[in-house]
Short mmCIF file of C-alpha atoms in Angstrom, two decimals:
data_model
loop_
_atom_site.label_atom_id
_atom_site.label_comp_id
_atom_site.label_asym_id
_atom_site.label_seq_id
_atom_site.Cartn_x
_atom_site.Cartn_y
_atom_site.Cartn_z
CA MET A 1 26.69 48.99 42.26
CA ARG A 2 27.60 46.06 40.34
CA THR A 3 28.92 48.22 37.27
CA PHE A 4 31.09 50.34 39.90
CA LEU A 5 32.82 47.07 41.14
CA ILE A 6 33.56 45.69 37.82
CA ARG A 7 35.17 49.17 36.87
CA SER A 8 37.44 49.28 39.71
CA PHE A 9 38.50 45.53 39.26
CA LEU A 10 39.32 46.33 35.56
CA LEU A 11 41.56 49.61 36.65
CA CYS A 12 43.61 47.41 39.26
CA LEU A 13 44.33 45.16 36.29
CA LEU A 14 45.65 48.06 34.29
CA LEU A 15 47.69 49.30 37.06
CA LEU A 16 49.27 46.38 38.43
CA PRO A 17 51.95 46.23 35.44
CA CYS A 18 52.93 49.83 36.07
CA LYS A 19 53.39 49.25 39.59
CA SER A 20 55.68 46.17 38.99
CA MET A 21 57.64 48.27 36.47
CA VAL A 22 58.39 51.06 39.01
CA LEU A 23 59.60 48.33 41.63
CA ALA A 24 61.66 46.64 39.07
CA SER A 25 63.22 49.92 38.12
CA SER A 26 64.15 50.95 41.72
CA ARG A 27 66.27 47.51 41.88
CA VAL A 28 68.20 48.02 39.15
CA PHE A 29 68.45 52.10 39.69
CA PRO A 30 69.12 52.67 43.32
CA PRO A 31 68.03 55.97 44.51
CA TYR A 32 70.64 58.69 44.07
CA THR A 33 72.47 59.84 47.16
CA SER A 34 74.42 62.64 48.19
CA GLY A 35 77.29 60.43 49.40
CA ALA A 36 77.57 58.95 45.80
CA LEU A 37 78.07 62.75 44.63
CA MET A 38 80.56 63.34 47.26
CA ARG A 39 82.63 60.16 46.03
CA SER A 40 82.55 61.25 42.37
CA VAL A 41 84.12 64.69 42.84
CA PRO A 42 87.79 64.55 42.59
CA ALA A 43 89.69 66.24 45.19
CA ALA A 44 90.93 69.66 44.79
CA ALA A 45 94.46 69.88 43.77
CA GLY A 46 96.98 71.39 46.25
CA ALA A 47 97.90 75.12 45.81
CA LYS A 48 101.16 76.20 44.20
CA LEU A 49 103.13 79.13 45.30
CA THR A 50 105.71 80.89 42.99
CA PHE A 51 108.37 83.43 43.42
CA ARG A 52 110.07 85.23 40.45
CA ARG A 53 112.73 87.74 40.45
CA VAL A 54 114.24 89.67 37.05
CA PHE A 55 117.33 91.65 37.81
CA LYS A 56 118.79 92.91 34.68
CA SER A 57 122.65 93.38 34.88
CA SER A 58 122.95 91.00 38.21
CA THR A 59 124.03 87.54 38.63
CA PRO A 60 121.94 85.71 38.38
CA GLU A 61 119.45 87.85 36.58
CA PHE A 62 116.48 85.31 36.54
CA ILE A 63 115.40 83.49 39.54
CA GLU A 64 112.02 81.34 39.89
CA ILE A 65 110.95 79.15 42.67
CA SER A 66 107.75 77.24 42.80
CA VAL A 67 106.65 74.93 45.78
CA ARG A 68 103.48 73.05 45.98
CA GLU A 69 101.44 72.57 48.94
CA ASP A 70 100.82 69.06 48.89
CA SER A 71 104.31 67.64 47.77
CA ASP A 72 107.99 67.79 48.65
CA ASP A 73 108.69 68.12 45.01
CA ALA A 74 109.58 72.07 43.97
CA ASN A 75 111.11 73.63 40.98
CA TYR A 76 113.73 76.09 40.45
CA GLU A 77 115.32 78.14 37.70
CA ILE A 78 118.41 80.26 38.04
CA ARG A 79 120.08 81.67 35.19
CA GLN A 80 120.98 84.97 33.03
CA LEU A 81 118.26 86.29 31.15
CA ASP A 82 120.01 85.34 27.54
CA ASP A 83 120.41 81.82 28.53
CA ASP A 84 118.00 79.28 27.57
CA PRO A 85 115.10 78.58 30.10
CA GLY A 86 114.98 75.17 31.92
CA SER A 87 113.79 74.31 35.42
CA ALA A 88 115.03 71.67 37.78
CA LYS A 89 113.59 69.83 40.59
CA PHE A 90 114.69 70.06 44.10
CA GLN A 91 113.05 69.10 47.46
CA VAL A 92 111.34 71.64 50.21
CA SER A 93 110.37 70.01 53.44
CA ALA A 94 106.58 70.12 54.87
CA ALA A 95 107.44 72.17 57.75
CA LEU A 96 109.07 75.11 55.62
CA ARG A 97 106.13 74.74 53.22
CA ALA A 98 103.48 75.05 55.77
CA LYS A 99 105.49 78.33 56.94
CA MET A 100 105.66 79.68 53.48
CA PHE A 101 101.75 79.14 52.71
CA ALA A 102 100.85 80.36 56.06
CA LEU A 103 102.47 83.56 55.32
CA ALA A 104 100.96 83.64 51.89
CA GLN A 105 97.67 83.34 53.63
CA GLN A 106 98.22 86.30 55.93
CA LEU A 107 98.67 87.99 52.74
CA ASN A 108 95.14 87.14 51.53
CA HIS A 109 96.84 85.09 48.80
CA PHE A 110 98.21 88.37 47.04
CA GLN A 111 94.58 89.40 46.33
CA GLN A 112 94.10 93.15 46.23
CA GLN A 113 97.70 93.74 47.84
CA ASP A 114 99.99 96.62 47.33
CA LEU A 115 103.55 95.61 48.84
CA ASP A 116 105.81 98.10 47.04
CA VAL A 117 107.32 100.87 49.45
CA HIS A 118 106.67 103.47 46.56
CA ARG A 119 109.64 105.54 47.01
CA LYS A 120 112.47 106.69 44.83
CA ILE A 121 114.88 103.89 45.78
CA ALA A 122 117.47 101.97 43.51
CA ASN A 123 116.14 99.30 41.44
CA LEU A 124 116.51 95.86 43.36
CA GLY A 125 114.68 93.71 40.50
CA GLU A 126 111.26 93.23 39.80
CA LYS A 127 109.77 90.53 42.30
CA THR A 128 106.60 88.72 41.86
CA PHE A 129 104.51 86.39 44.47
CA GLN A 130 102.11 84.29 42.76
CA TRP A 131 99.53 81.96 44.22
CA GLU A 132 97.79 79.42 42.09
CA GLN A 133 95.14 76.68 42.87
CA GLY A 134 92.92 75.33 40.01
CA SER A 135 91.71 78.13 38.04
CA GLU A 136 92.14 80.57 40.62
CA THR A 137 95.37 82.99 40.35
CA HIS A 138 96.46 85.95 42.01
CA GLU A 139 99.81 87.75 41.99
CA VAL A 140 101.44 90.98 43.15
CA LYS A 141 104.60 92.80 41.97
CA PHE A 142 107.17 94.84 43.97
CA ASN A 143 110.74 96.45 43.78
CA TYR A 144 111.07 96.65 47.56
CA THR A 145 108.70 96.17 50.58
CA LEU A 146 108.38 97.06 54.19
CA ASN A 147 105.46 94.62 54.79
CA SER A 148 107.23 92.31 57.56
CA THR A 149 105.09 89.43 56.58
CA ALA A 150 106.14 89.82 52.61
CA SER A 151 109.79 90.26 53.92
CA GLN A 152 109.71 87.06 55.51
CA LEU A 153 108.15 85.35 52.49
CA LEU A 154 110.86 86.69 50.56
CA GLN A 155 113.66 85.80 52.84
CA ILE A 156 112.73 82.36 52.47
CA PHE A 157 112.41 82.44 48.86
CA GLU A 158 115.84 84.00 48.18
CA GLY A 159 117.40 81.76 50.81
CA LEU A 160 116.21 78.79 48.70
CA ALA A 161 117.55 80.36 45.67
CA ARG A 162 120.94 81.32 47.21
CA GLN A 163 120.84 77.66 48.75
CA GLN A 164 120.39 75.89 45.23
CA GLU A 165 123.30 78.31 43.80
CA LEU A 166 125.78 77.18 46.00
CA LEU A 167 124.94 73.51 45.57
CA MET A 168 125.22 74.09 41.68
CA LEU A 169 128.64 75.92 42.64
CA LEU A 170 130.00 73.06 44.55
CA GLU A 171 128.79 70.35 41.85
CA ARG A 172 130.60 72.28 39.01
CA ARG A 173 133.89 72.60 41.32
CA MET A 174 133.57 68.75 41.87
CA LYS A 175 133.40 68.08 38.20
CA TYR A 176 135.51 70.76 36.76
CA ASP A 177 137.80 72.58 39.29
CA ARG A 178 138.57 70.24 42.43
CA LEU A 179 141.07 72.83 43.54
CA GLY A 180 138.65 75.39 43.94
CA ILE A 181 136.33 73.53 46.12
CA ASN A 182 137.58 75.12 49.31
CA ASP A 183 136.64 78.38 48.00
CA ALA A 184 133.13 77.31 47.20
CA LEU A 185 132.90 75.61 50.55
CA LEU A 186 133.81 78.90 51.97
CA GLN A 187 131.13 80.73 50.39
CA PHE A 188 128.57 78.21 51.57
CA GLU A 189 129.95 78.36 55.37
CA ILE A 190 129.53 82.25 55.19
CA GLU A 191 125.95 81.93 54.08
CA LEU A 192 125.38 79.44 56.64
CA ASN A 193 126.74 81.71 59.27
CA ARG A 194 124.67 84.52 58.19
CA LYS A 195 121.75 81.95 58.68
CA LEU A 196 120.47 82.82 55.02
CA LEU A 197 120.02 79.21 54.14
CA PRO A 198 116.68 77.62 55.18
CA GLU A 199 117.60 73.99 54.88
CA PRO A 200 121.34 73.44 54.87
CA GLU A 201 120.65 69.62 55.62
CA ARG A 202 120.00 69.50 51.66
CA ALA A 203 123.75 69.85 51.29
CA LEU A 204 124.68 66.82 53.32
CA PRO A 205 125.13 64.56 50.75
CA THR A 206 127.12 66.70 48.74
CA LEU A 207 129.45 67.61 51.55
CA ASP A 208 129.78 63.82 52.54
CA GLN A 209 130.86 63.03 49.23
CA ILE A 210 133.52 65.72 49.16
CA ALA A 211 134.66 64.90 52.78
CA GLY A 212 135.28 61.24 51.67
CA ASP A 213 137.18 61.98 48.31
CA ALA A 214 140.86 61.90 48.22
CA ARG A 215 141.07 63.82 44.96
CA PHE A 216 140.22 66.92 46.74
CA VAL A 217 142.55 69.10 48.71
CA ASP A 218 142.89 68.19 52.57
CA ILE A 219 141.72 71.82 53.40
CA GLY A 220 138.42 71.33 51.38
CA ARG A 221 137.67 67.62 52.66
CA GLN A 222 138.16 68.87 56.22
CA ARG A 223 136.25 71.94 55.73
CA ALA A 224 133.34 69.88 54.28
CA ARG A 225 133.66 67.38 57.10
CA ASN A 226 133.46 70.28 59.64
CA LEU A 227 130.28 71.85 57.95
CA ALA A 228 128.49 68.32 57.55
CA GLU A 229 129.04 67.81 61.73
CA ARG A 230 128.05 71.05 62.33
CA ILE A 231 124.49 71.00 60.27
CA ARG A 232 123.65 67.35 61.60
CA HIS A 233 124.38 68.92 65.14
CA GLN A 234 122.04 71.91 64.52
CA SER A 235 119.42 69.80 62.92
#
Protein backbone atom coordinates (compact mmCIF):
# COMPACT_ATOMS: atom_id res chain seq x y z
CA MET A 1 0.00 0.00 0.00
CA ARG A 2 2.80 2.39 0.89
CA THR A 3 4.50 1.61 -2.43
CA PHE A 4 1.24 2.36 -4.35
CA LEU A 5 0.86 5.80 -2.70
CA ILE A 6 4.45 6.73 -3.50
CA ARG A 7 3.95 5.79 -7.16
CA SER A 8 0.71 7.80 -7.39
CA PHE A 9 2.41 10.85 -5.89
CA LEU A 10 5.30 10.63 -8.36
CA LEU A 11 2.87 10.27 -11.30
CA CYS A 12 1.04 13.46 -10.27
CA LEU A 13 4.33 15.33 -10.15
CA LEU A 14 5.14 14.17 -13.67
CA LEU A 15 1.71 15.16 -15.12
CA LEU A 16 1.55 18.60 -13.46
CA PRO A 17 3.95 20.36 -15.94
CA CYS A 18 2.05 18.91 -18.93
CA LYS A 19 -1.27 20.21 -17.62
CA SER A 20 0.26 23.66 -17.08
CA MET A 21 1.56 23.73 -20.65
CA VAL A 22 -1.90 22.82 -22.03
CA LEU A 23 -3.56 25.60 -20.03
CA ALA A 24 -0.96 28.13 -21.12
CA SER A 25 -1.32 27.20 -24.77
CA SER A 26 -5.11 27.58 -24.58
CA ARG A 27 -4.64 31.15 -23.35
CA VAL A 28 -2.16 32.04 -26.10
CA PHE A 29 -4.06 30.27 -28.87
CA PRO A 30 -7.85 30.60 -28.26
CA PRO A 31 -10.17 27.89 -29.54
CA TYR A 32 -10.92 28.07 -33.28
CA THR A 33 -14.50 29.12 -34.02
CA SER A 34 -16.63 29.04 -37.13
CA GLY A 35 -17.25 32.78 -36.70
CA ALA A 36 -13.57 33.47 -37.21
CA LEU A 37 -13.69 31.44 -40.39
CA MET A 38 -16.66 33.46 -41.68
CA ARG A 39 -14.84 36.73 -41.02
CA SER A 40 -11.71 35.56 -42.82
CA VAL A 41 -13.49 34.59 -46.06
CA PRO A 42 -13.81 37.59 -48.45
CA ALA A 43 -17.23 38.44 -49.83
CA ALA A 44 -17.97 37.09 -53.30
CA ALA A 45 -17.64 39.64 -56.08
CA GLY A 46 -20.80 40.77 -57.83
CA ALA A 47 -21.79 39.20 -61.12
CA LYS A 48 -21.14 40.82 -64.51
CA LEU A 49 -23.52 40.80 -67.45
CA THR A 50 -22.20 41.42 -70.99
CA PHE A 51 -23.90 41.87 -74.33
CA ARG A 52 -21.94 41.74 -77.59
CA ARG A 53 -23.13 42.19 -81.16
CA VAL A 54 -20.95 41.68 -84.23
CA PHE A 55 -22.60 42.69 -87.50
CA LYS A 56 -20.29 43.22 -90.48
CA SER A 57 -21.20 45.89 -93.05
CA SER A 58 -23.46 47.69 -90.58
CA THR A 59 -22.92 50.87 -88.60
CA PRO A 60 -21.69 50.19 -86.01
CA GLU A 61 -20.26 46.75 -86.67
CA PHE A 62 -19.24 46.05 -83.07
CA ILE A 63 -21.15 46.75 -79.85
CA GLU A 64 -20.25 45.56 -76.38
CA ILE A 65 -21.96 46.61 -73.14
CA SER A 66 -20.94 45.29 -69.70
CA VAL A 67 -22.76 46.02 -66.45
CA ARG A 68 -22.01 44.89 -62.90
CA GLU A 69 -24.57 43.80 -60.37
CA ASP A 70 -22.97 45.76 -57.51
CA SER A 71 -21.84 48.98 -59.23
CA ASP A 72 -23.30 51.86 -61.27
CA ASP A 73 -20.10 51.88 -63.32
CA ALA A 74 -20.52 50.13 -66.67
CA ASN A 75 -18.50 49.89 -69.88
CA TYR A 76 -19.38 50.29 -73.53
CA GLU A 77 -17.51 49.86 -76.79
CA ILE A 78 -19.14 50.97 -80.06
CA ARG A 79 -17.07 50.97 -83.25
CA GLN A 80 -16.37 49.54 -86.67
CA LEU A 81 -14.38 46.31 -86.69
CA ASP A 82 -11.37 47.97 -88.32
CA ASP A 83 -11.19 50.63 -85.63
CA ASP A 84 -8.84 50.28 -82.68
CA PRO A 85 -10.56 48.57 -79.73
CA GLY A 86 -11.18 50.56 -76.59
CA SER A 87 -13.99 50.79 -74.07
CA ALA A 88 -15.33 53.79 -72.17
CA LYS A 89 -17.27 54.12 -68.93
CA PHE A 90 -20.86 55.19 -68.40
CA GLN A 91 -23.47 54.84 -65.67
CA VAL A 92 -26.40 52.46 -65.33
CA SER A 93 -28.86 52.89 -62.45
CA ALA A 94 -29.44 50.26 -59.77
CA ALA A 95 -33.09 49.90 -60.80
CA LEU A 96 -32.26 49.12 -64.43
CA ARG A 97 -29.43 46.75 -63.44
CA ALA A 98 -31.79 44.88 -61.11
CA LYS A 99 -34.21 44.37 -64.00
CA MET A 100 -31.42 43.16 -66.29
CA PHE A 101 -30.04 40.67 -63.78
CA ALA A 102 -33.55 39.43 -62.99
CA LEU A 103 -34.08 38.69 -66.69
CA ALA A 104 -30.71 36.91 -66.84
CA GLN A 105 -31.73 34.81 -63.84
CA GLN A 106 -34.97 33.83 -65.60
CA LEU A 107 -32.74 32.60 -68.42
CA ASN A 108 -30.77 30.48 -65.91
CA HIS A 109 -27.75 32.76 -66.40
CA PHE A 110 -27.59 31.44 -69.99
CA GLN A 111 -26.76 27.89 -68.93
CA GLN A 112 -27.96 25.29 -71.44
CA GLN A 113 -30.02 27.86 -73.32
CA ASP A 114 -30.84 27.75 -77.04
CA LEU A 115 -32.29 31.14 -77.92
CA ASP A 116 -31.93 31.15 -81.70
CA VAL A 117 -35.05 30.78 -83.80
CA HIS A 118 -33.28 28.30 -86.15
CA ARG A 119 -35.06 29.50 -89.27
CA LYS A 120 -33.77 30.80 -92.56
CA ILE A 121 -33.92 34.52 -91.96
CA ALA A 122 -31.63 37.42 -92.79
CA ASN A 123 -28.37 37.81 -90.93
CA LEU A 124 -29.04 40.33 -88.15
CA GLY A 125 -25.64 40.03 -86.53
CA GLU A 126 -24.26 37.53 -84.05
CA LYS A 127 -25.45 38.42 -80.56
CA THR A 128 -23.96 37.10 -77.34
CA PHE A 129 -25.22 37.19 -73.76
CA GLN A 130 -22.58 36.38 -71.14
CA TRP A 131 -22.85 36.01 -67.37
CA GLU A 132 -19.76 35.92 -65.14
CA GLN A 133 -19.19 35.58 -61.42
CA GLY A 134 -15.80 34.62 -60.06
CA SER A 135 -14.51 31.69 -62.09
CA GLU A 136 -17.98 30.80 -63.38
CA THR A 137 -18.92 31.90 -66.92
CA HIS A 138 -21.90 31.08 -69.12
CA GLU A 139 -22.87 32.47 -72.52
CA VAL A 140 -25.29 31.95 -75.37
CA LYS A 141 -25.14 33.14 -79.00
CA PHE A 142 -28.00 33.80 -81.41
CA ASN A 143 -28.99 35.68 -84.56
CA TYR A 144 -32.67 36.18 -83.80
CA THR A 145 -34.82 34.97 -80.92
CA LEU A 146 -38.53 34.57 -80.16
CA ASN A 147 -37.88 34.08 -76.44
CA SER A 148 -39.74 36.95 -74.75
CA THR A 149 -37.37 37.17 -71.77
CA ALA A 150 -34.30 37.26 -74.02
CA SER A 151 -36.01 39.86 -76.23
CA GLN A 152 -36.60 42.13 -73.24
CA LEU A 153 -32.96 41.88 -72.20
CA LEU A 154 -31.83 42.45 -75.78
CA GLN A 155 -34.01 45.56 -76.06
CA ILE A 156 -32.44 47.04 -72.91
CA PHE A 157 -28.88 46.37 -74.08
CA GLU A 158 -29.52 47.70 -77.59
CA GLY A 159 -31.27 50.72 -76.07
CA LEU A 160 -28.25 51.47 -73.90
CA ALA A 161 -25.99 51.17 -76.95
CA ARG A 162 -28.20 53.50 -78.99
CA GLN A 163 -28.33 55.94 -76.09
CA GLN A 164 -24.55 56.09 -75.92
CA GLU A 165 -24.31 56.45 -79.72
CA LEU A 166 -26.56 59.51 -79.60
CA LEU A 167 -24.62 61.06 -76.72
CA MET A 168 -21.38 60.51 -78.64
CA LEU A 169 -22.96 62.15 -81.69
CA LEU A 170 -24.10 65.16 -79.67
CA GLU A 171 -20.65 65.59 -78.14
CA ARG A 172 -18.98 65.43 -81.59
CA ARG A 173 -21.37 68.02 -83.01
CA MET A 174 -20.79 70.29 -80.03
CA LYS A 175 -17.05 70.22 -80.70
CA TYR A 176 -16.79 70.09 -84.46
CA ASP A 177 -20.12 70.92 -86.11
CA ARG A 178 -22.20 73.36 -84.10
CA LEU A 179 -24.51 74.01 -87.08
CA GLY A 180 -25.38 70.29 -87.16
CA ILE A 181 -26.44 70.14 -83.51
CA ASN A 182 -30.14 70.41 -84.31
CA ASP A 183 -30.06 67.34 -86.59
CA ALA A 184 -28.40 65.32 -83.82
CA LEU A 185 -31.01 66.51 -81.32
CA LEU A 186 -33.74 65.50 -83.75
CA GLN A 187 -32.33 61.96 -83.89
CA PHE A 188 -32.31 61.87 -80.10
CA GLU A 189 -35.94 63.07 -80.04
CA ILE A 190 -37.05 60.38 -82.50
CA GLU A 191 -35.55 57.62 -80.34
CA LEU A 192 -37.08 59.19 -77.24
CA ASN A 193 -40.50 59.20 -78.91
CA ARG A 194 -40.09 55.52 -79.73
CA LYS A 195 -39.29 54.83 -76.05
CA LEU A 196 -36.06 53.06 -77.00
CA LEU A 197 -33.76 54.94 -74.62
CA PRO A 198 -33.63 53.15 -71.23
CA GLU A 199 -32.31 56.11 -69.23
CA PRO A 200 -32.68 59.36 -71.22
CA GLU A 201 -31.96 61.39 -68.08
CA ARG A 202 -28.28 60.58 -68.65
CA ALA A 203 -28.40 63.15 -71.47
CA LEU A 204 -29.58 66.01 -69.23
CA PRO A 205 -26.13 67.57 -68.61
CA THR A 206 -25.46 67.64 -72.38
CA LEU A 207 -28.91 69.02 -73.20
CA ASP A 208 -28.57 71.74 -70.54
CA GLN A 209 -25.17 72.71 -71.90
CA ILE A 210 -26.53 73.07 -75.43
CA ALA A 211 -29.59 75.00 -74.25
CA GLY A 212 -27.45 77.55 -72.43
CA ASP A 213 -24.71 78.06 -75.05
CA ALA A 214 -25.26 81.00 -77.41
CA ARG A 215 -22.79 79.52 -79.94
CA PHE A 216 -25.44 77.03 -81.07
CA VAL A 217 -28.29 77.91 -83.42
CA ASP A 218 -31.48 79.07 -81.72
CA ILE A 219 -33.58 76.20 -83.02
CA GLY A 220 -31.11 73.71 -81.56
CA ARG A 221 -30.99 75.48 -78.22
CA GLN A 222 -34.77 75.51 -78.03
CA ARG A 223 -35.03 71.83 -78.96
CA ALA A 224 -32.47 70.93 -76.29
CA ARG A 225 -34.40 72.99 -73.74
CA ASN A 226 -37.70 71.29 -74.62
CA LEU A 227 -36.15 67.82 -74.51
CA ALA A 228 -34.58 68.44 -71.11
CA GLU A 229 -37.89 69.74 -69.71
CA ARG A 230 -39.73 66.73 -71.09
CA ILE A 231 -37.26 64.23 -69.64
CA ARG A 232 -37.37 65.88 -66.22
CA HIS A 233 -41.17 65.84 -66.29
CA GLN A 234 -41.23 62.13 -67.22
CA SER A 235 -38.72 61.27 -64.52
